[in-house]
Amino acid sequence: MEHAIFDWNTEIEGTLRAATLASAASDAGTVTSSDHVRFGLHATGVQVVDETLRDGLQNGSGVNPPIGHKVDLLHAMARIGVDVVSVGLPAAGARYAEDTHHLCLEIRDARLALLPTAAARTVVADVQGIARASQRAGMPIEVYSFIGSSPIRHYTEGWDLAFLVDSVRKSTEEAVREGLSFCLVTEDTTRAHPDMLRTLFRTAIEAGATRLCLCDTTGHVTPYGVAELIAFTRGEIQAIGAKGIQIDWHAHNDRGLSIATALWAASVGVDRVHGTGLGVGERVGNTSLELLVENLGLLGARAPVSRERLIEYCELAARALSWTIPDDHPIAGSRFRKEHVQSHAYRVVDESPSAPVVAPTAGKAPSDRLVPMMLRLGGSEVELAVHPRRTLLEALRYDLDLIGTKQGCDKGDCGACTVVLDGKAVLACLTLALDADGRDVQTVETIGGAHLDPLVDCFDRAGGGQCGFCTPGMLMSATALLDRNPRPTRSEINVAISGNLCRCTGYGRIVDAIELAASIRRGEEAGSIDMPGTECAPPPLASNTRPARPEKS
Ligand code: FES
Ligand code: FES
């Protein structure tokens, strides 16, 4: 297929010339003629975009991490100085949309120095999904809207020029109408024909786009091709006379060149470079974000980041993605941390023969690994693997998707997280998941089994809830009480629910409901509803235990 691709590595110039670099970087206002070939010098100010929670999820493992893991990784991103984060592709489904919302709230409420972006196809509905997420979270989310740009992609999809132009124009206009910044992401840019790129760029910019993202989707380009493509793009922006249009670089690693091409892109003055934790992504992955941050620091283009923070980031990325850090990973690999550190670099730093040689992460307990455990949940044995510091609340909500147990204060004040552990009401936010290993746990999802629990019925009949946030915790405190005391006094009920705060119902009706349920349980009163059958059965329980990844050969 002679015209299946356009090769930016060879078809424009054939070789990299200093003039190309100088021209590109001069256009970016970052270089003088005397220093134009000093690699890395012009990357100063480049922003780093973390795509782990979007492109990184396309790694083939099929794992969409629990939201708790995503949130932990989000904080680690902020600690290593990531500027921009992709919070997902909300149009991928309800769970992705909800996670996008949750991550935006975390950025807002924890005041993380991260700018959120979200991905969309060049489809108006996808852009509208991001607009809704932005409105729900009350913060702007930049739209990164992607479309294939190479001839081979158009051939396989059956797309013609009119369709492409129409899709780009409508998506851009929709984002502008919603007041959101719009970036046109041209997938497979490094194999796209200049005429096609010119048309797509112009269409987007004329409709209001403020950013172009150039992609090496197949990991095809060499540093020469990067410089040529970026010089071309700058030329096109200038030719239109558009002001303030920024350029991103997004690369994959099929030839093992992604870190090199990302650094070249930064060197010739792109505004943002993308990466993923551990370079995880489709096929052999993306640019490794931690290596990008480390190298930009070594080149003086960004503030250096400590090894401890980069290793922590790698470990949280590995946990989120169910990935194994390779032994020979340059930053977080066990071989580097145990052998190379001891035999080379750190011994050079400390020449004292008696001084202990300590790797940057020495002291990290092996207990930082996930630990397998089992819960007896509503009669079913559920296996999972948890971090030793994970709470029972986090394990239930984020590892097992049992979100009936509420996360209120997360510090033992509100009782919203109450569950029943071996017959006793406990606060799941203050209970380590591993402390529940092998024990019997009841949550609001499991009480009553296949029947509607009388307590649930009575809360409804007595008007024992308004917003319902406290209700699962109330139900579990009441369950533990009635299981050990079938005939409680009002005073004993008061004591049993004294740790459960309700902000809207008031407690009288809740106590009424528990009294009524006790009578029904004793057979002294008829329940209004008792429906054996599957409608009231708890949802099937998931397990987060997955088979170990096969060793790479
Ligand atoms: S969330 Fe556990 S007591 Fe508030
Ligand atoms: S019903 Fe709203 S907090 Fe209790």
PDB file of N, CA and C and ligand atoms in Angstrom, residues 408-410 412-415 417 427 429, ligand 1:
ATOM      1  N   GLY A 408     -18.020   8.703  55.362  1.00  0.00           N
ATOM      2  CA  GLY A 408     -18.363  10.051  55.812  1.00  0.00           C
ATOM      3  C   GLY A 408     -17.125  10.795  56.239  1.00  0.00           C
ATOM      4  N   CYS A 409     -16.851  10.747  57.540  1.00  0.00           N
ATOM      5  CA  CYS A 409     -15.725  11.516  58.069  1.00  0.00           C
ATOM      6  C   CYS A 409     -14.401  10.809  57.852  1.00  0.00           C
ATOM      7  N   ASP A 410     -14.406   9.491  57.718  1.00  0.00           N
ATOM      8  CA  ASP A 410     -13.203   8.679  57.564  1.00  0.00           C
ATOM      9  C   ASP A 410     -12.306   8.736  58.795  1.00  0.00           C
ATOM     10  N   GLY A 412     -13.836   8.035  62.256  1.00  0.00           N
ATOM     11  CA  GLY A 412     -14.489   7.492  63.442  1.00  0.00           C
ATOM     12  C   GLY A 412     -15.508   8.393  64.093  1.00  0.00           C
ATOM     13  N   ASP A 413     -15.917   9.470  63.447  1.00  0.00           N
ATOM     14  CA  ASP A 413     -16.834  10.405  64.095  1.00  0.00           C
ATOM     15  C   ASP A 413     -18.307  10.182  63.758  1.00  0.00           C
ATOM     16  N   CYS A 414     -18.614   9.713  62.549  1.00  0.00           N
ATOM     17  CA  CYS A 414     -19.997   9.812  62.085  1.00  0.00           C
ATOM     18  C   CYS A 414     -20.781   8.502  62.093  1.00  0.00           C
ATOM     19  N   GLY A 415     -20.096   7.364  62.051  1.00  0.00           N
ATOM     20  CA  GLY A 415     -20.784   6.073  62.062  1.00  0.00           C
ATOM     21  C   GLY A 415     -21.335   5.635  60.722  1.00  0.00           C
ATOM     22  N   CYS A 417     -19.927   4.463  58.273  1.00  0.00           N
ATOM     23  CA  CYS A 417     -19.224   3.308  57.710  1.00  0.00           C
ATOM     24  C   CYS A 417     -19.460   2.030  58.510  1.00  0.00           C
ATOM     25  N   LEU A 427     -16.583   0.263  63.175  1.00  0.00           N
ATOM     26  CA  LEU A 427     -16.398   1.326  62.193  1.00  0.00           C
ATOM     27  C   LEU A 427     -15.382   0.848  61.154  1.00  0.00           C
ATOM     28  N   CYS A 429     -14.019   2.379  58.802  1.00  0.00           N
ATOM     29  CA  CYS A 429     -12.945   3.329  58.470  1.00  0.00           C
ATOM     30  C   CYS A 429     -11.799   3.237  59.466  1.00  0.00           C
TER      31      CYS A 429
HETATM   32  S1  FES B   1     -16.710   7.211  57.990  1.00  0.00           S
HETATM   33 FE1  FES B   1     -16.251   5.893  59.628  1.00  0.00          FE
HETATM   34  S2  FES B   1     -17.024   6.935  61.359  1.00  0.00           S
HETATM   35 FE2  FES B   1     -17.341   8.349  59.739  1.00  0.00          FE
END
